[in-house]
Short mmCIF file of C-alpha atoms in Angstrom, two decimals:
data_model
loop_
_atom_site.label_atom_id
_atom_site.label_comp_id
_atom_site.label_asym_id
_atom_site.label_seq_id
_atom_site.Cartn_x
_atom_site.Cartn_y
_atom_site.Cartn_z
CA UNK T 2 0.00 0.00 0.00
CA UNK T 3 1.69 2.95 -1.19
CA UNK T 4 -1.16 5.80 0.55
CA UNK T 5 -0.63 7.91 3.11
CA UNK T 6 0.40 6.25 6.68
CA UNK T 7 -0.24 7.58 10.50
CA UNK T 8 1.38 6.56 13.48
CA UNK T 9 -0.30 5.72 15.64
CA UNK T 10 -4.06 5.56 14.71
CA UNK T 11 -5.19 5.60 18.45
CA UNK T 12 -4.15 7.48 21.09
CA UNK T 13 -5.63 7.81 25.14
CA UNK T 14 -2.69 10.45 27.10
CA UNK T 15 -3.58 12.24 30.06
CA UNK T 16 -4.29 15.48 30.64
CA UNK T 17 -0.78 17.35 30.65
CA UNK T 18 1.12 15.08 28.73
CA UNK T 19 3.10 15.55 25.30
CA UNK T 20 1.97 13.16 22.35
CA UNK T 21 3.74 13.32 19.05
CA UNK T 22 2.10 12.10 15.42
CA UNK T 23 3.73 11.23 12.63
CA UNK T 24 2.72 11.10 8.93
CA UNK T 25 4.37 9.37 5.78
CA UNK T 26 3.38 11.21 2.80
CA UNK T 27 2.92 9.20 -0.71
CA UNK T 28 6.74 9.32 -1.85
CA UNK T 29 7.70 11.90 -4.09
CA UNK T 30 4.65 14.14 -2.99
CA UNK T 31 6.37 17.65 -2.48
CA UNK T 32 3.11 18.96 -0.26
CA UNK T 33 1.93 17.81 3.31
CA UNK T 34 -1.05 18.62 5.35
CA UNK T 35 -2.04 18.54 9.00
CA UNK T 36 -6.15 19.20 9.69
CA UNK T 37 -8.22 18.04 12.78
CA UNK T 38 -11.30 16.50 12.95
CA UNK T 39 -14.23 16.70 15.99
CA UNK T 40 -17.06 13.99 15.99
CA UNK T 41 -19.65 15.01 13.81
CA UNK T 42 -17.23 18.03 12.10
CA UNK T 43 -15.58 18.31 8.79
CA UNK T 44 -11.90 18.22 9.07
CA UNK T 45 -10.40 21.77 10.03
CA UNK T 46 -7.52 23.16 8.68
CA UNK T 47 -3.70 23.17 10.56
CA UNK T 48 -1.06 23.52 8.52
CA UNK T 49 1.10 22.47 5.72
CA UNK T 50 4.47 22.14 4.23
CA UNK T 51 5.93 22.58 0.71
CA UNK T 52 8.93 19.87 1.32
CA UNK T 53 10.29 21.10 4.75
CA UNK T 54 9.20 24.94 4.64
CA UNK T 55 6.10 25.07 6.46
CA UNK T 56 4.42 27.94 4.37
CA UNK T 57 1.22 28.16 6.82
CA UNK T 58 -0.22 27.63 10.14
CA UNK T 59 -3.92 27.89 10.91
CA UNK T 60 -5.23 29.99 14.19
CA UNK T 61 -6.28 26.39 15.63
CA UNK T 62 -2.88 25.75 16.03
CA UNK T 63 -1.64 26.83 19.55
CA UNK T 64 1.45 27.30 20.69
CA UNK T 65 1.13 23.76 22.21
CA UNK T 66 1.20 22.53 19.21
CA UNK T 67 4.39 22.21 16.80
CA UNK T 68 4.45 20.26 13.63
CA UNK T 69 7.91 19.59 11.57
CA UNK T 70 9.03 18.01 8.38
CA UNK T 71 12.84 17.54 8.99
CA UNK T 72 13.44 16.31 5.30
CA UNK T 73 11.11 16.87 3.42
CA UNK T 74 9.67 13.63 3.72
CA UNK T 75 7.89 12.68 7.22
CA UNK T 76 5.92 14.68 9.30
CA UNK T 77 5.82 15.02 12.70
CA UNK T 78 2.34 16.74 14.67
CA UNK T 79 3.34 16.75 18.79
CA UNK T 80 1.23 18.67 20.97
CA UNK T 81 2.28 20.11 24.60
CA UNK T 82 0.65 19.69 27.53
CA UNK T 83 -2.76 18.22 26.23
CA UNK T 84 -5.52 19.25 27.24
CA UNK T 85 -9.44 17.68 26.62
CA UNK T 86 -9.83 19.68 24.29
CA UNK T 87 -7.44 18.35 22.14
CA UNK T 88 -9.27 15.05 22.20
CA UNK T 89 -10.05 14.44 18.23
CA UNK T 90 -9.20 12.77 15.33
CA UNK T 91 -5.67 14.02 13.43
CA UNK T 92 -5.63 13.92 9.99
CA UNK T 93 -2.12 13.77 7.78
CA UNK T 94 -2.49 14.81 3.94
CA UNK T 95 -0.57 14.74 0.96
CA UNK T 96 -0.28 16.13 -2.38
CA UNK T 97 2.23 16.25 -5.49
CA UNK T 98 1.91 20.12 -6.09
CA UNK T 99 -0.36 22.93 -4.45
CA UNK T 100 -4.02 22.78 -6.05
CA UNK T 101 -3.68 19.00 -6.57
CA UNK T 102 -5.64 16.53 -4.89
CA UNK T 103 -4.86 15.96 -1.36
CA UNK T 104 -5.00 11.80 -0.51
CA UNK T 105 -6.13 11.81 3.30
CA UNK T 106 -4.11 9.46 5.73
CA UNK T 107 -6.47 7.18 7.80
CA UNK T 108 -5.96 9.50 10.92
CA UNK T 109 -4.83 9.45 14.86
CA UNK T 110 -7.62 9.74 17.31
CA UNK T 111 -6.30 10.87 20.51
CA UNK T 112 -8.38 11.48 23.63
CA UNK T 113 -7.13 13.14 26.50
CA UNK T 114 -8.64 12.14 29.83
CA UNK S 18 -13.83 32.29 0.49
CA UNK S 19 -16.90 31.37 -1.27
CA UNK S 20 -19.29 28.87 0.38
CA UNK S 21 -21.20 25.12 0.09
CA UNK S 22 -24.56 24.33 0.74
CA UNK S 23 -25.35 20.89 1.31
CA UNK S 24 -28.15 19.07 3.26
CA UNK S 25 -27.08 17.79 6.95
CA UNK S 26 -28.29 14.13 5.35
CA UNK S 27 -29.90 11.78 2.95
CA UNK S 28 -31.24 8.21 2.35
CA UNK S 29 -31.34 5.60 -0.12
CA UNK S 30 -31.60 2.82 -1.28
CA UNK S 31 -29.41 0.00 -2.11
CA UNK S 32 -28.89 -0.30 -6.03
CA UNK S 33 -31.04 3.15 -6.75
CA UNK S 34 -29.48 5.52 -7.73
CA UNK S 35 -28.30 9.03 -5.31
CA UNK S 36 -28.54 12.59 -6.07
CA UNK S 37 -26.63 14.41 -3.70
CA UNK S 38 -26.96 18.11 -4.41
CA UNK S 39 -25.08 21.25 -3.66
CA UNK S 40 -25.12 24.92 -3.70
CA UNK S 41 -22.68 27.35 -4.19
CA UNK S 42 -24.03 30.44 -5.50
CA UNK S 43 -21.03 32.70 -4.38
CA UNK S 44 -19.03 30.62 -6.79
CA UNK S 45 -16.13 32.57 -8.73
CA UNK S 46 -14.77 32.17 -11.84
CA UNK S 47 -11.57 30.17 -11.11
CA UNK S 48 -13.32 27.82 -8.36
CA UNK S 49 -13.35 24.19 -9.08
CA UNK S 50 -16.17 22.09 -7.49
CA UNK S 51 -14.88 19.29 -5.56
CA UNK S 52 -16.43 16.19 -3.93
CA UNK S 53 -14.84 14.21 -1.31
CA UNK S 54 -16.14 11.43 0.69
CA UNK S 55 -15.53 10.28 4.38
CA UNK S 56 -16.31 6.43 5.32
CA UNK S 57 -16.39 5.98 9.36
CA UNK S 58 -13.28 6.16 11.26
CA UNK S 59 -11.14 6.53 7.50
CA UNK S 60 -9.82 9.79 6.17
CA UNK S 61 -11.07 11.73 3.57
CA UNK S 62 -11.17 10.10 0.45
CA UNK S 63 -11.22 11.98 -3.01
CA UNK S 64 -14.24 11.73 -5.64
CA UNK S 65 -14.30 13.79 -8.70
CA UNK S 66 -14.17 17.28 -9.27
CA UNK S 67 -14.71 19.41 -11.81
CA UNK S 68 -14.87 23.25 -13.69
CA UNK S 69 -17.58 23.76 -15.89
CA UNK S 70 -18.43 20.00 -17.62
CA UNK S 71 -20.20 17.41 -16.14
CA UNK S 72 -17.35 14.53 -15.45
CA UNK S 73 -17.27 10.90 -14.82
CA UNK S 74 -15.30 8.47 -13.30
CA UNK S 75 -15.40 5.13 -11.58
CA UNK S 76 -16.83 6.25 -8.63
CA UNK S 77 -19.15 8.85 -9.85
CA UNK S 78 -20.68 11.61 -12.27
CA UNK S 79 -20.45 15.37 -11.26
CA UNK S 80 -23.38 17.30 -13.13
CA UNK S 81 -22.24 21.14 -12.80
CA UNK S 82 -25.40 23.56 -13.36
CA UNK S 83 -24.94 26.06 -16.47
CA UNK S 84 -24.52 28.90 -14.50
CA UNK S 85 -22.17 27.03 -11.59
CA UNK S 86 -24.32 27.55 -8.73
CA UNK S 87 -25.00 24.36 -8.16
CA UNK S 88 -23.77 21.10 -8.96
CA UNK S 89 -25.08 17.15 -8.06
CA UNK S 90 -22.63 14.43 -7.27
CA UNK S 91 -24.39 11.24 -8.89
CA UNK S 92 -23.98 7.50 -7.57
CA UNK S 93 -25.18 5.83 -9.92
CA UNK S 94 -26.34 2.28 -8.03
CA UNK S 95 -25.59 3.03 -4.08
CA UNK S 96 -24.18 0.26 -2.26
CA UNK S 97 -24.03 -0.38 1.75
CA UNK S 98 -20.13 0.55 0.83
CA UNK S 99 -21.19 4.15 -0.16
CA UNK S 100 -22.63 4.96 3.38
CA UNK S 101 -20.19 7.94 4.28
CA UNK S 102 -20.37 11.74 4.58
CA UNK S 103 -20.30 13.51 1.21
CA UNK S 104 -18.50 16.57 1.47
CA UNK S 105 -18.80 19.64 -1.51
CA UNK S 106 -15.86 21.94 -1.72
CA UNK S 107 -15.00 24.75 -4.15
CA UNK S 108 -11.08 25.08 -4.47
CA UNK S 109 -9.65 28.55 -5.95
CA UNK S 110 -6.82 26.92 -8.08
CA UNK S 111 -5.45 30.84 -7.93
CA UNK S 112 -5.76 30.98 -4.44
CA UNK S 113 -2.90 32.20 -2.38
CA UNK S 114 -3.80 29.25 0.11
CA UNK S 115 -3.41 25.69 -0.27
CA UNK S 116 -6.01 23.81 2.16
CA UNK S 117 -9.01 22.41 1.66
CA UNK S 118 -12.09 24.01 3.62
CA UNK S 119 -14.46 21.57 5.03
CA UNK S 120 -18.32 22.07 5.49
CA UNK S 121 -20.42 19.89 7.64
CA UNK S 122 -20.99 17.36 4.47
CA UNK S 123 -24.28 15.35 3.49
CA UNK S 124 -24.25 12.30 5.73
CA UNK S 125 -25.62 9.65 3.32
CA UNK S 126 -27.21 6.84 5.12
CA UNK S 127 -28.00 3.19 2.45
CA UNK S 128 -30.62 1.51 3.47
CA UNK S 129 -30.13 -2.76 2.69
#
């Protein structure tokens, strides 16, 4: 299976503890996405990279939150300090150039007790 | 950013065919009408999309009104495999932004 890949797809932390995501793009695609998803919500944008330059970052994303793409391959989503309210389902995205289709990553859903 | 209009849900039949409409009447000249789909607890998953023709692929027709205001993703025999939430996006292929906005989606339920 060559799609995109999350690690890990479930997630239960506590409240106040660091969790880090990661996200393997289809190979060769040059663009990356991170969005969030709430039960019974359309996914919400996070941010995304062109190879390793991360070109945007939505409001949604706190300070707690920090998301990396060392080589321009991987991605990385870790959030600080969770809180309940970061208790939803992450969703990893890639595509071959901007304005292409994005291919969607089967997800993490973390809850935070 | 120029909006969707979908309905919160729909039924149907298994093996009739689905009509799953949309509005967009805020629609510019350079947005492209996309159509993703959602299957519980999976990601996103890409359906058609299209300008100003009516397209077709394996998984569906997209039937784009004349004046773009509206357009009606078509399955044409709905299986229990096409339960999911249907989700109508315009994407500015000019745009200075890259992500794809999400609405609430059409929650289409197949009845057996």
């Amino acid at each position: 299976d060559t799609g995109v890949s999350q690690d890990p797809r479930h997630k239960i932390t506590k409240r106040g503890q660091n969790v880090t995501f990661r996200c393997d793009p289809i190979s060769e695609h040059n663009r990356l996405y991170w969005y969030r998803q709430t039960l019974g919500q359309g996914p919400e944008f996070l941010t995304y990279f062109q190879n390793e330059a991360q070109l945007e970052k939505s409001r949604l994303l706190s300070d707690r939150f920090s998301a990396e793409r060392p080589k321009g391959s991987f991605s990385t989503l870790e959030i600080q300090r969770t809180e309940q309210g970061d208790s939803a389902m992450y969703l990893c995205a890639s595509s071959l150039w901007a304005q292409e289709t994005q291919y969607f990553g089967p997800g993490t859903r973390l809850l935070v007790l | 950013d120029a909006k969707t209009t979908q309905p919160n849900s729909m039924e149907s039949n298994e093996e009739e065919p689905v009509h799953l409409p949309c509005n967009h009447s805020t629609i510019s000249g350079t947005d492209y009408i996309h159509w993703y789909r959602q299957l519980p607890s999976q990601g996103p998953e890409y359906v058609i999309h299209g300008l100003t023709s009516n397209v077709n692929n394996r998984m569906a027709s997209l039937a784009i009104a004349e004046d773009r205001k509206s357009s009606t993703l078509i399955l044409h025999r709905a299986t229990l495999r096409d339960a999911a939430v249907y989700y109508c996006i315009l994407r500015d292929v000019w745009a200075s932004y890259d992500k794809v906005i999400f609405g609430p989606g059409t929650s289409l339920s197949v009845i057996p």
